[in-house]
């Protein structure tokens, strides 16, 4: 994965979107070999270690209180790693701190175990996991105990009904704690042939590749956002220099708007932005070829009129007209912080200032209409 991240970063930094797409495709094909890491968590004594042993196919094994996160490889699926975590109650940590301490980032998904109704700690943990865009399932353990109790206490015992009552009670409780449509599985860690154990295992098997695909997507999104943010920063830094250069260039009035700007400089800058952000016709074409997504579909995704086309003066003027005047440019510039160079430039040259604002506006619109607001 580390290697993949580096290569992906390089490909994106060099605007080689085709190479990036190829890397992602290869990575997906290696999916089966990619480790999948499951965390088993929940309150102290809820039956986590017993459940982990059952997942590993071990029977009647003794467990002791878990003090440190412990990793086990699944005997049939060596790429599946199961982590037995200490109970959140043993740590006195908040859900945030707990997740940090157990190094949550390395987990692909979480199983939250409880031997009663789920408690506030469980729900808090689930919410934090959800915020991290990771998945979680609830396991209600020690169902064998409930069945024995019910058999003893009730004259007319019906297992199906008892299980339904427990499941509904757990789901209700979690929904009251603001967890939407929780998935709850009833198990006995002492016998994996009983209750929902098999259903949970089948679901895990089915969802494993999907989880990985999502993890990959998230990784790529993070890498690209990181790379693109840096590029945006670099472009932002250049704006002052471009505007400074414009102070020596010829300012032309934009027809229909009451501002004069250095169009030659603006053109140069927009072409550079397009290239640097991987939005030129050429880079989009190679992305389309590498991914099999048509140019039309790509263009529909990216809404800026400055994307994937040849930059012409008409086009740039058209976009600038959209903001009507220097006032419009100023309004478009929400966080107008003038750099030191531009600050001194304003009294010297109004057109350089307008050019500066125009450049900021163009970068912003190209940026936001492609990658969303930040
Ligand atoms: N009958 C029955 N007993 C269970 C089940 N799961 C766990 N136990 C028992 O409950 C006790 C606690 O189980 P553990 O698996 O150690 O619980 P844990 O969540 O790992 O506990 P900590 O590591 O201390 O947080 C043990 O005595 C287990 O034998 C179950 O499904 N059925
Ligand atoms: Mg334990």
Short mmCIF file of C-alpha atoms and ligand atoms in Angstrom, two decimals:
data_model
loop_
_atom_site.label_atom_id
_atom_site.label_comp_id
_atom_site.label_asym_id
_atom_site.label_seq_id
_atom_site.Cartn_x
_atom_site.Cartn_y
_atom_site.Cartn_z
CA UNK A 1 0.00 0.00 0.00
CA UNK A 2 2.83 2.40 0.86
CA UNK A 3 4.33 1.77 -2.54
CA UNK A 4 0.97 2.26 -4.20
CA UNK A 5 0.50 5.60 -2.41
CA UNK A 6 3.91 6.84 -3.53
CA UNK A 7 3.40 5.79 -7.15
CA UNK A 8 -0.09 7.25 -7.17
CA UNK A 9 1.20 10.53 -5.77
CA UNK A 10 3.90 10.68 -8.43
CA UNK A 11 1.46 9.96 -11.22
CA UNK A 12 -0.88 12.67 -9.98
CA UNK A 13 1.89 15.19 -9.40
CA UNK A 14 3.03 14.70 -12.99
CA UNK A 15 -0.55 14.97 -14.21
CA UNK A 16 -0.29 11.48 -15.55
CA UNK A 17 -3.92 10.63 -14.96
CA UNK A 18 -3.72 7.64 -17.29
CA UNK A 19 -0.94 6.14 -15.15
CA UNK A 20 -2.96 6.88 -12.01
CA UNK A 21 -5.99 5.09 -13.43
CA UNK A 22 -3.81 2.12 -14.42
CA UNK A 23 -2.36 1.95 -10.89
CA UNK A 24 -5.83 1.98 -9.37
CA UNK A 25 -6.94 -0.79 -11.73
CA UNK A 26 -3.94 -2.97 -10.88
CA UNK A 27 -4.47 -2.34 -7.22
CA UNK A 28 -8.07 -3.50 -7.49
CA UNK A 29 -6.96 -6.66 -9.29
CA UNK A 30 -4.68 -7.43 -6.36
CA UNK A 31 -7.64 -7.09 -4.09
CA UNK A 32 -7.59 -10.69 -2.89
CA UNK A 33 -4.05 -10.29 -1.65
CA UNK A 34 -4.71 -7.00 0.08
CA UNK A 35 -4.99 -7.50 3.84
CA UNK A 36 -8.36 -6.87 5.32
CA UNK A 37 -8.34 -5.75 8.92
CA UNK A 38 -11.31 -6.18 11.22
CA UNK A 39 -11.45 -4.66 14.70
CA UNK A 40 -13.59 -6.28 17.38
CA UNK A 41 -14.46 -3.76 20.05
CA UNK A 42 -17.06 -3.05 22.75
CA UNK A 43 -17.49 -2.86 26.52
CA UNK A 44 -15.32 -4.83 28.94
CA UNK A 45 -16.39 -8.44 29.37
CA UNK A 46 -18.95 -8.25 26.54
CA UNK A 47 -17.46 -11.34 24.87
CA UNK A 48 -15.08 -9.84 22.31
CA UNK A 49 -12.23 -12.33 22.78
CA UNK A 50 -14.64 -15.26 22.78
CA UNK A 51 -16.21 -13.96 19.56
CA UNK A 52 -12.78 -13.45 17.95
CA UNK A 53 -11.92 -17.05 18.79
CA UNK A 54 -15.18 -18.19 17.22
CA UNK A 55 -14.37 -16.17 14.08
CA UNK A 56 -11.04 -17.97 14.00
CA UNK A 57 -12.82 -21.31 14.26
CA UNK A 58 -11.49 -22.09 17.77
CA UNK A 59 -13.73 -23.95 20.18
CA UNK A 60 -13.94 -23.91 23.98
CA UNK A 61 -10.87 -21.76 24.34
CA UNK A 62 -10.27 -19.88 27.55
CA UNK A 63 -10.05 -16.12 27.45
CA UNK A 64 -8.62 -13.59 29.83
CA UNK A 65 -9.21 -9.88 30.07
CA UNK A 66 -7.59 -8.27 27.06
CA UNK A 67 -5.08 -5.58 28.03
CA UNK A 68 -3.45 -4.83 24.68
CA UNK A 69 -4.82 -4.85 21.11
CA UNK A 70 -3.93 -8.29 19.71
CA UNK A 71 -3.82 -9.36 16.08
CA UNK A 72 -4.88 -12.79 14.81
CA UNK A 73 -4.73 -14.10 11.25
CA UNK A 74 -7.73 -16.00 10.08
CA UNK A 75 -6.67 -19.65 9.52
CA UNK A 76 -8.60 -19.99 6.23
CA UNK A 77 -8.09 -16.47 4.93
CA UNK A 78 -4.55 -15.37 5.80
CA UNK A 79 -5.18 -11.91 4.36
CA UNK A 80 -7.96 -11.40 6.91
CA UNK A 81 -6.61 -9.98 10.14
CA UNK A 82 -8.80 -9.84 13.20
CA UNK A 83 -7.89 -7.51 16.05
CA UNK A 84 -9.12 -8.21 19.56
CA UNK A 85 -9.20 -4.84 21.31
CA UNK A 86 -9.37 -4.09 25.03
CA UNK A 87 -12.84 -3.02 26.20
CA UNK A 88 -13.46 0.72 25.95
CA UNK A 89 -14.54 0.63 29.63
CA UNK A 90 -11.09 -0.56 30.74
CA UNK A 91 -9.44 2.55 29.37
CA UNK A 92 -11.51 5.43 30.77
CA UNK A 93 -11.11 7.05 27.37
CA UNK A 94 -13.68 8.93 25.34
CA UNK A 95 -14.67 7.29 22.03
CA UNK A 96 -12.32 9.70 20.19
CA UNK A 97 -9.34 9.00 22.39
CA UNK A 98 -10.05 5.27 22.40
CA UNK A 99 -10.07 5.10 18.58
CA UNK A 100 -6.85 7.08 18.47
CA UNK A 101 -5.20 4.80 21.03
CA UNK A 102 -6.11 1.62 19.17
CA UNK A 103 -4.81 3.15 15.91
CA UNK A 104 -8.23 2.92 14.21
CA UNK A 105 -6.88 3.98 10.81
CA UNK A 106 -5.52 0.57 10.03
CA UNK A 107 -8.93 -1.08 10.39
CA UNK A 108 -11.19 -1.64 7.42
CA UNK A 109 -14.21 -2.16 9.60
CA UNK A 110 -15.39 -2.57 13.13
CA UNK A 111 -17.54 -5.09 14.96
CA UNK A 112 -19.02 -3.68 18.17
CA UNK A 113 -19.91 -6.38 20.69
CA UNK A 114 -22.37 -6.08 23.56
CA UNK A 115 -23.88 -8.69 25.88
CA UNK A 116 -26.84 -6.43 26.72
CA UNK A 117 -28.67 -3.61 24.94
CA UNK A 118 -26.06 -1.43 23.31
CA UNK A 119 -24.95 1.43 25.53
CA UNK A 120 -24.05 5.02 24.94
CA UNK A 121 -20.37 4.18 24.62
CA UNK A 122 -21.17 1.74 21.79
CA UNK A 123 -23.23 4.35 19.97
CA UNK A 124 -20.58 7.03 20.43
CA UNK A 125 -17.98 4.68 19.04
CA UNK A 126 -20.23 3.86 16.07
CA UNK A 127 -20.77 7.55 15.36
CA UNK A 128 -17.04 8.24 15.42
CA UNK A 129 -16.41 5.27 13.13
CA UNK A 130 -19.12 6.54 10.80
CA UNK A 131 -17.49 9.98 10.71
CA UNK A 132 -14.30 8.27 9.62
CA UNK A 133 -16.27 6.77 6.72
CA UNK A 134 -15.66 3.25 7.94
CA UNK A 135 -18.25 0.55 8.41
CA UNK A 136 -19.40 -1.19 11.54
CA UNK A 137 -21.67 -4.02 12.59
CA UNK A 138 -23.20 -4.75 15.95
CA UNK A 139 -22.91 -8.17 17.54
CA UNK A 140 -25.17 -8.99 20.47
CA UNK A 141 -23.31 -11.80 22.24
CA UNK A 142 -24.14 -14.49 24.81
CA UNK A 143 -27.52 -15.20 23.21
CA UNK A 144 -27.25 -18.76 24.56
CA UNK A 145 -27.70 -17.27 28.03
CA UNK A 146 -30.87 -15.47 26.99
CA UNK A 147 -32.28 -18.61 25.44
CA UNK A 148 -31.62 -20.64 28.60
CA UNK A 149 -33.24 -17.93 30.76
CA UNK A 150 -36.30 -17.68 28.55
CA UNK A 151 -36.74 -21.46 28.46
CA UNK A 152 -36.64 -21.53 32.25
CA UNK A 153 -38.90 -18.54 32.83
CA UNK A 154 -41.55 -18.87 30.15
CA UNK A 155 -44.16 -21.55 29.83
CA UNK A 156 -44.53 -21.10 26.09
CA UNK A 157 -41.05 -20.69 24.76
CA UNK A 158 -40.55 -19.84 21.12
CA UNK A 159 -36.94 -19.34 20.02
CA UNK A 160 -37.77 -17.37 16.88
CA UNK A 161 -39.88 -14.94 18.86
CA UNK A 162 -37.27 -14.55 21.60
CA UNK A 163 -34.59 -13.79 19.03
CA UNK A 164 -36.82 -11.28 17.27
CA UNK A 165 -37.55 -9.51 20.56
CA UNK A 166 -33.83 -9.23 21.40
CA UNK A 167 -32.96 -8.03 17.90
CA UNK A 168 -35.74 -5.42 17.80
CA UNK A 169 -34.82 -4.24 21.29
CA UNK A 170 -31.18 -3.75 20.23
CA UNK A 171 -32.15 -1.94 17.01
CA UNK A 172 -34.63 0.32 18.88
CA UNK A 173 -32.02 1.15 21.49
CA UNK A 174 -29.42 2.04 18.85
CA UNK A 175 -31.89 4.13 16.88
CA UNK A 176 -32.69 6.04 20.04
CA UNK A 177 -28.96 6.70 20.28
CA UNK A 178 -29.20 8.10 16.74
CA UNK A 179 -27.64 5.25 14.79
CA UNK A 180 -29.58 4.87 11.53
CA UNK A 181 -30.57 1.35 10.39
CA UNK A 182 -28.02 -0.51 12.53
CA UNK A 183 -27.10 -4.02 11.47
CA UNK A 184 -27.35 -6.26 14.54
CA UNK A 185 -26.31 -9.92 14.60
CA UNK A 186 -27.19 -12.25 17.47
CA UNK A 187 -24.47 -14.77 18.29
CA UNK A 188 -23.06 -17.12 20.85
CA UNK A 189 -19.31 -17.01 20.93
CA UNK A 190 -19.48 -20.53 22.33
CA UNK A 191 -21.09 -22.02 19.22
CA UNK A 192 -20.80 -20.55 15.76
CA UNK A 193 -23.48 -22.88 14.40
CA UNK A 194 -26.15 -20.99 16.33
CA UNK A 195 -28.24 -17.91 15.58
CA UNK A 196 -26.85 -15.22 13.21
CA UNK A 197 -23.21 -16.27 13.22
CA UNK A 198 -23.37 -17.77 9.76
CA UNK A 199 -25.31 -14.81 8.35
CA UNK A 200 -22.69 -12.42 9.71
CA UNK A 201 -19.84 -14.48 8.26
CA UNK A 202 -21.55 -14.64 4.85
CA UNK A 203 -22.12 -10.89 4.88
CA UNK A 204 -18.47 -10.25 5.75
CA UNK A 205 -17.34 -12.48 2.89
CA UNK A 206 -19.66 -10.70 0.50
CA UNK A 207 -18.71 -7.22 1.61
CA UNK A 208 -14.95 -7.71 1.86
CA UNK A 209 -14.13 -6.76 -1.75
CA UNK A 210 -16.53 -3.84 -1.56
CA UNK A 211 -14.90 -2.55 1.61
CA UNK A 212 -11.52 -2.74 -0.07
CA UNK A 213 -12.77 -0.92 -3.13
CA UNK A 214 -14.11 1.85 -0.93
CA UNK A 215 -10.87 1.97 1.01
CA UNK A 216 -8.98 2.31 -2.25
CA UNK A 217 -11.28 5.06 -3.45
CA UNK A 218 -10.84 6.93 -0.19
CA UNK A 219 -7.04 6.56 -0.37
CA UNK A 220 -6.95 7.83 -3.95
CA UNK A 221 -9.27 10.72 -3.11
CA UNK A 222 -7.07 11.72 -0.19
CA UNK A 223 -3.88 11.48 -2.22
CA UNK A 224 -5.36 13.49 -5.08
CA UNK A 225 -6.82 16.13 -2.83
CA UNK A 226 -3.46 16.47 -1.13
CA UNK A 227 -1.61 16.80 -4.44
CA UNK A 228 -4.19 19.14 -5.94
CA UNK A 229 -4.28 21.30 -2.82
CA UNK A 230 -0.54 21.77 -3.08
CA UNK A 231 -0.87 22.68 -6.74
CA UNK A 232 -3.62 25.13 -5.92
CA UNK A 233 -1.42 26.72 -3.27
CA UNK A 234 1.45 26.98 -5.76
CA UNK A 235 -0.85 28.60 -8.33
CA UNK A 236 -2.18 30.95 -5.70
CA UNK A 237 1.36 32.00 -4.87
CA UNK A 238 2.05 32.69 -8.52
CA UNK A 239 -0.93 34.97 -8.90
CA UNK A 240 0.93 37.86 -7.32
CA UNK A 241 3.81 37.47 -9.74
CA UNK A 242 1.48 37.31 -12.71
CA UNK A 243 -0.35 40.41 -11.51
CA UNK A 244 2.95 42.19 -10.95
CA UNK A 245 3.97 41.35 -14.50
CA UNK A 246 0.65 42.74 -15.67
CA UNK A 247 1.55 46.13 -14.24
CA UNK A 248 4.05 46.42 -17.10
CA UNK A 249 1.81 44.90 -19.72
CA UNK A 250 -0.93 46.45 -21.75
CA UNK A 251 -4.27 46.68 -20.02
CA UNK A 252 -7.32 46.29 -22.19
CA UNK A 253 -10.90 47.07 -21.26
CA UNK A 254 -13.20 44.08 -21.22
CA UNK A 255 -16.10 44.91 -23.53
CA UNK A 256 -19.30 45.30 -21.59
CA UNK A 257 -17.63 45.44 -18.19
CA UNK A 258 -16.09 48.45 -16.57
CA UNK A 259 -12.69 46.91 -15.88
CA UNK A 260 -9.40 46.85 -17.67
CA UNK A 261 -7.15 43.83 -17.29
CA UNK A 262 -4.06 42.38 -18.86
CA UNK A 263 -5.65 39.74 -21.03
CA UNK A 264 -2.36 38.26 -22.26
CA UNK A 265 -1.27 37.57 -18.69
CA UNK A 266 -4.66 36.18 -17.78
CA UNK A 267 -4.62 33.82 -20.77
CA UNK A 268 -1.19 32.57 -19.82
CA UNK A 269 -2.29 31.96 -16.27
CA UNK A 270 -5.49 30.12 -17.16
CA UNK A 271 -3.56 27.81 -19.51
CA UNK A 272 -1.11 27.11 -16.69
CA UNK A 273 -3.94 26.40 -14.23
CA UNK A 274 -5.60 24.06 -16.68
CA UNK A 275 -2.39 22.17 -17.24
CA UNK A 276 -1.36 22.10 -13.62
CA UNK A 277 -4.72 20.88 -12.38
CA UNK A 278 -4.87 18.16 -15.05
CA UNK A 279 -7.84 19.76 -16.79
CA UNK A 280 -6.46 20.34 -20.27
CA UNK A 281 -8.12 18.61 -23.23
CA UNK A 282 -5.08 16.31 -23.58
CA UNK A 283 -4.99 15.09 -19.99
CA UNK A 284 -8.74 14.55 -19.89
CA UNK A 285 -8.53 12.63 -23.17
CA UNK A 286 -5.89 10.27 -21.78
CA UNK A 287 -7.90 9.85 -18.58
CA UNK A 288 -10.93 8.97 -20.67
CA UNK A 289 -8.93 6.39 -22.63
CA UNK A 290 -7.43 4.85 -19.50
CA UNK A 291 -10.69 4.58 -17.58
CA UNK A 292 -13.15 3.94 -20.41
CA UNK A 293 -15.26 6.85 -19.13
CA UNK A 294 -16.29 8.96 -22.11
CA UNK A 295 -15.16 12.59 -22.50
CA UNK A 296 -18.83 13.65 -22.31
CA UNK A 297 -19.22 11.96 -18.94
CA UNK A 298 -15.98 13.46 -17.64
CA UNK A 299 -16.98 16.92 -18.81
CA UNK A 300 -20.38 16.52 -17.17
CA UNK A 301 -18.60 15.78 -13.88
CA UNK A 302 -16.37 18.82 -14.15
CA UNK A 303 -18.55 21.83 -14.68
CA UNK A 304 -16.09 24.68 -15.20
CA UNK A 305 -16.34 26.12 -18.74
CA UNK A 306 -12.54 26.40 -18.68
CA UNK A 307 -12.07 22.62 -18.45
CA UNK A 308 -11.03 20.31 -21.26
CA UNK A 309 -11.16 22.99 -23.93
CA UNK A 310 -8.72 25.22 -25.76
CA UNK A 311 -8.42 28.49 -23.86
CA UNK A 312 -9.34 31.45 -26.05
CA UNK A 313 -9.70 35.15 -25.23
CA UNK A 314 -13.45 34.94 -25.95
CA UNK A 315 -13.82 32.12 -23.45
CA UNK A 316 -11.92 33.94 -20.70
CA UNK A 317 -13.81 37.19 -21.36
CA UNK A 318 -17.05 35.23 -21.20
CA UNK A 319 -16.18 33.81 -17.80
CA UNK A 320 -15.00 37.18 -16.51
CA UNK A 321 -18.19 38.84 -17.73
CA UNK A 322 -19.94 36.43 -15.41
CA UNK A 323 -18.70 38.48 -12.52
CA UNK A 324 -19.60 41.79 -14.22
CA UNK A 325 -17.25 44.31 -12.58
CA UNK A 326 -14.40 44.83 -10.16
CA UNK A 327 -17.13 44.99 -7.51
CA UNK A 328 -18.24 41.56 -8.67
CA UNK A 329 -14.69 40.30 -8.59
CA UNK A 330 -14.29 41.68 -5.12
CA UNK A 331 -17.50 40.00 -3.98
CA UNK A 332 -16.37 36.74 -5.53
CA UNK A 333 -13.22 37.02 -3.47
CA UNK A 334 -14.64 36.04 -0.11
CA UNK A 335 -11.42 36.02 1.81
CA UNK A 336 -9.75 38.93 0.03
CA UNK A 337 -6.38 39.02 1.69
CA UNK A 338 -3.93 41.08 -0.28
CA UNK A 339 -0.42 39.76 -0.53
CA UNK A 340 2.47 42.16 0.21
CA UNK A 341 3.30 42.69 -3.44
CA UNK A 342 -0.26 43.39 -4.51
CA UNK A 343 -0.81 45.61 -1.48
CA UNK A 344 1.81 48.03 -2.76
CA UNK A 345 0.61 47.64 -6.33
CA UNK A 346 -2.95 48.82 -5.80
CA UNK A 347 -2.24 52.53 -5.72
CA UNK A 348 0.09 52.17 -8.72
CA UNK A 349 -2.09 50.37 -11.15
CA UNK A 350 -5.75 49.73 -11.02
CA UNK A 351 -5.57 47.37 -13.96
CA UNK A 352 -2.93 45.22 -12.25
CA UNK A 353 -5.25 45.03 -9.28
CA UNK A 354 -8.18 44.06 -11.50
CA UNK A 355 -5.94 41.50 -13.17
CA UNK A 356 -5.04 40.16 -9.76
CA UNK A 357 -8.68 39.82 -8.79
CA UNK A 358 -9.51 38.30 -12.17
CA UNK A 359 -6.76 35.70 -11.71
CA UNK A 360 -8.00 34.85 -8.23
CA UNK A 361 -11.52 34.56 -9.54
CA UNK A 362 -10.56 32.33 -12.44
CA UNK A 363 -8.50 29.98 -10.29
CA UNK A 364 -11.27 29.83 -7.74
CA UNK A 365 -13.97 29.04 -10.28
CA UNK A 366 -11.81 26.47 -12.07
CA UNK A 367 -11.02 24.94 -8.71
CA UNK A 368 -14.44 24.93 -7.12
CA UNK A 369 -16.29 23.73 -10.18
CA UNK A 370 -13.91 20.80 -10.45
CA UNK A 371 -13.15 19.80 -6.90
CA UNK A 372 -15.94 21.46 -4.96
CA UNK A 373 -15.53 24.13 -2.33
CA UNK A 374 -12.88 23.55 0.27
N1 LIG B 1 -22.25 -18.47 27.42
C1 LIG B 1 -21.53 -17.56 26.81
N2 LIG B 1 -20.50 -17.00 27.48
C2 LIG B 1 -19.75 -16.09 26.83
C3 LIG B 1 -20.02 -15.70 25.49
N3 LIG B 1 -19.12 -14.78 25.11
C4 LIG B 1 -18.31 -14.61 26.17
N4 LIG B 1 -18.66 -15.37 27.19
C5 LIG B 1 -18.05 -15.40 28.52
O1 LIG B 1 -18.03 -14.07 29.02
C6 LIG B 1 -16.81 -13.77 29.70
C7 LIG B 1 -16.12 -12.58 29.07
O2 LIG B 1 -15.80 -12.90 27.76
P1 LIG B 1 -14.54 -12.31 26.99
O3 LIG B 1 -14.53 -12.93 25.64
O4 LIG B 1 -13.32 -12.39 27.81
O5 LIG B 1 -14.98 -10.81 26.92
P2 LIG B 1 -14.09 -9.56 26.41
O6 LIG B 1 -15.05 -8.59 25.83
O7 LIG B 1 -12.97 -10.02 25.58
O8 LIG B 1 -13.56 -8.99 27.80
P3 LIG B 1 -12.35 -7.94 28.03
O9 LIG B 1 -11.20 -8.37 27.21
O10 LIG B 1 -12.11 -8.07 29.50
O11 LIG B 1 -12.88 -6.60 27.67
C8 LIG B 1 -16.00 -15.05 29.63
O12 LIG B 1 -16.18 -15.75 30.82
C9 LIG B 1 -16.58 -15.79 28.44
O13 LIG B 1 -16.46 -17.21 28.59
C10 LIG B 1 -21.14 -16.31 24.84
O14 LIG B 1 -21.49 -15.99 23.69
N5 LIG B 1 -21.85 -17.22 25.55
MG1 LIG B 2 -10.98 -9.66 25.71
#
